GROMACS .gro file of N, CA and C in nm:
model
  240
    1MET      N    1   4.182   0.371  -1.781
    1MET     CA    2   4.042   0.405  -1.796
    1MET      C    3   3.991   0.463  -1.664
    2ASN      N    4   3.920   0.574  -1.674
    2ASN     CA    5   3.867   0.637  -1.554
    2ASN      C    6   3.718   0.610  -1.545
    3VAL      N    7   3.680   0.528  -1.449
    3VAL     CA    8   3.539   0.495  -1.429
    3VAL      C    9   3.477   0.602  -1.341
    4ARG      N   10   3.356   0.642  -1.377
    4ARG     CA   11   3.284   0.744  -1.301
    4ARG      C   12   3.147   0.687  -1.267
    5HIS      N   13   3.113   0.689  -1.139
    5HIS     CA   14   2.981   0.644  -1.093
    5HIS      C   15   2.898   0.768  -1.063
    6VAL      N   16   2.772   0.767  -1.104
    6VAL     CA   17   2.684   0.881  -1.081
    6VAL      C   18   2.565   0.835  -0.997
    7LEU      N   19   2.554   0.893  -0.878
    7LEU     CA   20   2.442   0.864  -0.789
    7LEU      C   21   2.344   0.980  -0.799
    8VAL      N   22   2.218   0.949  -0.814
    8VAL     CA   23   2.113   1.051  -0.829
    8VAL      C   24   2.038   1.062  -0.697
    9LEU      N   25   2.032   1.184  -0.643
    9LEU     CA   26   1.966   1.208  -0.514
    9LEU      C   27   1.856   1.312  -0.530
   10PRO      N   28   1.757   1.308  -0.441
   10PRO     CA   29   1.641   1.396  -0.455
   10PRO      C   30   1.667   1.542  -0.420
   11ASP      N   31   1.768   1.571  -0.338
   11ASP     CA   32   1.792   1.710  -0.299
   11ASP      C   33   1.937   1.729  -0.256
   12ARG      N   34   1.974   1.854  -0.237
   12ARG     CA   35   2.113   1.886  -0.204
   12ARG      C   36   2.157   1.826  -0.071
   13ASP      N   37   2.070   1.832   0.030
   13ASP     CA   38   2.106   1.779   0.161
   13ASP      C   39   2.141   1.631   0.151
   14ALA      N   40   2.059   1.556   0.080
   14ALA     CA   41   2.085   1.412   0.063
   14ALA      C   42   2.215   1.392  -0.013
   15ALA      N   43   2.238   1.472  -0.116
   15ALA     CA   44   2.361   1.458  -0.195
   15ALA      C   45   2.485   1.486  -0.110
   16GLU      N   46   2.478   1.590  -0.027
   16GLU     CA   47   2.592   1.623   0.059
   16GLU      C   48   2.619   1.510   0.158
   17GLU      N   49   2.513   1.454   0.215
   17GLU     CA   50   2.530   1.344   0.311
   17GLU      C   51   2.588   1.220   0.243
   18VAL      N   52   2.538   1.189   0.122
   18VAL     CA   53   2.589   1.073   0.049
   18VAL      C   54   2.736   1.093   0.012
   19ALA      N   55   2.773   1.213  -0.030
   19ALA     CA   56   2.912   1.240  -0.066
   19ALA      C   57   3.004   1.215   0.055
   20GLN      N   58   2.965   1.266   0.171
   20GLN     CA   59   3.047   1.247   0.292
   20GLN      C   60   3.048   1.100   0.333
   21GLU      N   61   2.933   1.036   0.327
   21GLU     CA   62   2.924   0.894   0.365
   21GLU      C   63   3.008   0.809   0.271
   22ALA      N   64   3.011   0.844   0.142
   22ALA     CA   65   3.091   0.767   0.045
   22ALA      C   66   3.239   0.774   0.081
   23VAL      N   67   3.285   0.893   0.123
   23VAL     CA   68   3.425   0.908   0.164
   23VAL      C   69   3.453   0.818   0.284
   24ASP      N   70   3.363   0.824   0.384
   24ASP     CA   71   3.383   0.746   0.506
   24ASP      C   72   3.373   0.595   0.480
   25ARG      N   73   3.271   0.556   0.405
   25ARG     CA   74   3.242   0.414   0.386
   25ARG      C   75   3.339   0.345   0.291
   26PHE      N   76   3.382   0.416   0.186
   26PHE     CA   77   3.464   0.353   0.083
   26PHE      C   78   3.608   0.401   0.083
   27GLY      N   79   3.644   0.490   0.176
   27GLY     CA   80   3.782   0.537   0.186
   27GLY      C   81   3.828   0.612   0.063
   28LEU      N   82   3.740   0.697   0.009
   28LEU     CA   83   3.775   0.772  -0.112
   28LEU      C   84   3.883   0.875  -0.081
   29PRO      N   85   3.975   0.898  -0.175
   29PRO     CA   86   4.081   0.996  -0.151
   29PRO      C   87   4.032   1.140  -0.151
   30GLU      N   88   3.919   1.165  -0.216
   30GLU     CA   89   3.862   1.300  -0.216
   30GLU      C   90   3.710   1.290  -0.219
   31GLU      N   91   3.646   1.397  -0.172
   31GLU     CA   92   3.499   1.398  -0.169
   31GLU      C   93   3.445   1.404  -0.312
   32PRO      N   94   3.341   1.327  -0.340
   32PRO     CA   95   3.282   1.329  -0.474
   32PRO      C   96   3.228   1.468  -0.510
   33GLN      N   97   3.219   1.493  -0.639
   33GLN     CA   98   3.166   1.619  -0.689
   33GLN      C   99   3.014   1.618  -0.683
   34LEU      N  100   2.955   1.731  -0.643
   34LEU     CA  101   2.809   1.746  -0.642
   34LEU      C  102   2.770   1.831  -0.762
   35VAL      N  103   2.667   1.786  -0.834
   35VAL     CA  104   2.620   1.858  -0.952
   35VAL      C  105   2.469   1.870  -0.946
   36ARG      N  106   2.418   1.992  -0.963
   36ARG     CA  107   2.273   2.013  -0.967
   36ARG      C  108   2.225   1.977  -1.106
   37ASP      N  109   2.122   1.894  -1.113
   37ASP     CA  110   2.070   1.847  -1.241
   37ASP      C  111   1.924   1.886  -1.253
   38ALA      N  112   1.896   2.000  -1.317
   38ALA     CA  113   1.758   2.044  -1.334
   38ALA      C  114   1.687   1.947  -1.428
   39LEU      N  115   1.568   1.909  -1.389
   39LEU     CA  116   1.491   1.818  -1.473
   39LEU      C  117   1.451   1.889  -1.602
   40ALA      N  118   1.445   1.816  -1.709
   40ALA     CA  119   1.414   1.873  -1.841
   40ALA      C  120   1.285   1.955  -1.836
   41GLY      N  121   1.294   2.079  -1.881
   41GLY     CA  122   1.176   2.164  -1.888
   41GLY      C  123   1.136   2.228  -1.757
   42GLU      N  124   1.210   2.204  -1.652
   42GLU     CA  125   1.174   2.259  -1.521
   42GLU      C  126   1.263   2.378  -1.487
   43ASP      N  127   1.202   2.489  -1.450
   43ASP     CA  128   1.278   2.607  -1.410
   43ASP      C  129   1.287   2.620  -1.259
   44ASP      N  130   1.199   2.553  -1.188
   44ASP     CA  131   1.191   2.564  -1.043
   44ASP      C  132   1.306   2.486  -0.978
   45ALA      N  133   1.385   2.554  -0.897
   45ALA     CA  134   1.499   2.490  -0.832
   45ALA      C  135   1.456   2.374  -0.743
   46GLU      N  136   1.332   2.377  -0.696
   46GLU     CA  137   1.284   2.269  -0.610
   46GLU      C  138   1.271   2.137  -0.686
   47ASP      N  139   1.264   2.145  -0.818
   47ASP     CA  140   1.248   2.024  -0.899
   47ASP      C  141   1.381   1.970  -0.949
   48ALA      N  142   1.490   2.017  -0.892
   48ALA     CA  143   1.622   1.971  -0.935
   48ALA      C  144   1.662   1.847  -0.858
   49GLN      N  145   1.726   1.756  -0.930
   49GLN     CA  146   1.790   1.643  -0.864
   49GLN      C  147   1.936   1.681  -0.845
   50TRP      N  148   2.002   1.611  -0.757
   50TRP     CA  149   2.144   1.634  -0.736
   50TRP      C  150   2.220   1.507  -0.769
   51LEU      N  151   2.332   1.523  -0.835
   51LEU     CA  152   2.417   1.411  -0.872
   51LEU      C  153   2.541   1.411  -0.786
   52VAL      N  154   2.580   1.294  -0.741
   52VAL     CA  155   2.706   1.276  -0.671
   52VAL      C  156   2.794   1.196  -0.766
   53VAL      N  157   2.901   1.260  -0.813
   53VAL     CA  158   2.989   1.198  -0.912
   53VAL      C  159   3.112   1.142  -0.839
   54VAL      N  160   3.124   1.010  -0.841
   54VAL     CA  161   3.232   0.942  -0.771
   54VAL      C  162   3.333   0.891  -0.874
   55GLU      N  163   3.454   0.944  -0.867
   55GLU     CA  164   3.561   0.898  -0.956
   55GLU      C  165   3.616   0.766  -0.901
   56ASP      N  166   3.637   0.672  -0.990
   56ASP     CA  167   3.685   0.539  -0.949
   56ASP      C  168   3.794   0.493  -1.046
   57PRO      N  169   3.909   0.562  -1.045
   57PRO     CA  170   4.013   0.534  -1.145
   57PRO      C  171   4.069   0.391  -1.138
   58ARG      N  172   4.063   0.330  -1.020
   58ARG     CA  173   4.117   0.194  -1.008
   58ARG      C  174   4.007   0.088  -1.017
   59GLU      N  175   3.885   0.133  -1.046
   59GLU     CA  176   3.771   0.043  -1.062
   59GLU      C  177   3.758  -0.053  -0.944
   60ARG      N  178   3.763   0.004  -0.823
   60ARG     CA  179   3.758  -0.081  -0.704
   60ARG      C  180   3.627  -0.070  -0.628
   61LEU      N  181   3.539   0.021  -0.671
   61LEU     CA  182   3.412   0.038  -0.601
   61LEU      C  183   3.308  -0.058  -0.658
   62ASP      N  184   3.228  -0.114  -0.569
   62ASP     CA  185   3.122  -0.206  -0.608
   62ASP      C  186   2.994  -0.128  -0.638
   63ALA      N  187   2.942  -0.146  -0.759
   63ALA     CA  188   2.822  -0.073  -0.800
   63ALA      C  189   2.704  -0.103  -0.707
   64GLY      N  190   2.691  -0.227  -0.663
   64GLY     CA  191   2.581  -0.262  -0.573
   64GLY      C  192   2.589  -0.187  -0.441
   65SER      N  193   2.709  -0.172  -0.388
   65SER     CA  194   2.727  -0.098  -0.262
   65SER      C  195   2.695   0.050  -0.280
   66LEU      N  196   2.733   0.106  -0.394
   66LEU     CA  197   2.702   0.247  -0.422
   66LEU      C  198   2.552   0.265  -0.437
   67ASP      N  199   2.486   0.172  -0.505
   67ASP     CA  200   2.340   0.180  -0.522
   67ASP      C  201   2.271   0.168  -0.386
   68ASP      N  202   2.321   0.079  -0.301
   68ASP     CA  203   2.264   0.065  -0.166
   68ASP      C  204   2.278   0.195  -0.087
   69LEU      N  205   2.394   0.259  -0.097
   69LEU     CA  206   2.415   0.386  -0.027
   69LEU      C  207   2.316   0.491  -0.077
   70ALA      N  208   2.302   0.505  -0.207
   70ALA     CA  209   2.208   0.602  -0.263
   70ALA      C  210   2.066   0.571  -0.219
   71ALA      N  211   2.030   0.444  -0.216
   71ALA     CA  212   1.894   0.404  -0.178
   71ALA      C  213   1.862   0.443  -0.034
   72GLU      N  214   1.963   0.445   0.052
   72GLU     CA  215   1.942   0.486   0.191
   72GLU      C  216   1.892   0.631   0.199
   73TYR      N  217   1.918   0.709   0.094
   73TYR     CA  218   1.878   0.850   0.089
   73TYR      C  219   1.777   0.875  -0.022
   74GLU      N  220   1.699   0.772  -0.057
   74GLU     CA  221   1.595   0.780  -0.159
   74GLU      C  222   1.649   0.813  -0.297
   75GLY      N  223   1.769   0.764  -0.327
   75GLY     CA  224   1.830   0.785  -0.457
   75GLY      C  225   1.865   0.655  -0.523
   76TRP      N  226   1.943   0.662  -0.628
   76TRP     CA  227   1.984   0.542  -0.701
   76TRP      C  228   2.113   0.568  -0.775
   77LEU      N  229   2.176   0.460  -0.820
   77LEU     CA  230   2.297   0.466  -0.901
   77LEU      C  231   2.255   0.464  -1.047
   78GLU      N  232   2.299   0.563  -1.123
   78GLU     CA  233   2.270   0.568  -1.266
   78GLU      C  234   2.341   0.452  -1.335
   79ALA      N  235   2.274   0.388  -1.427
   79ALA     CA  236   2.337   0.281  -1.505
   79ALA      C  237   2.444   0.343  -1.594
   80PRO      N  238   2.557   0.274  -1.611
   80PRO     CA  239   2.665   0.330  -1.693
   80PRO      C  240   2.627   0.343  -1.839
   0.00000   0.00000   0.00000
């Protein structure tokens, strides 16, 4: 089973920092994927959230620690 954690961040800069910090903090084998998530009905790029998708195939990452990391950058961990 391949577990995927999705962290929601307010902007690209925060998402990039969280992705790098996740690699450093949790020893990830590869940098998480960044995905731009336009809010429903919004065309303005400024209103987009960014997702950091962390693959966790061995289910070894702690959801609380990921949520804490996202919170440091005004984000959160999406509930599975």
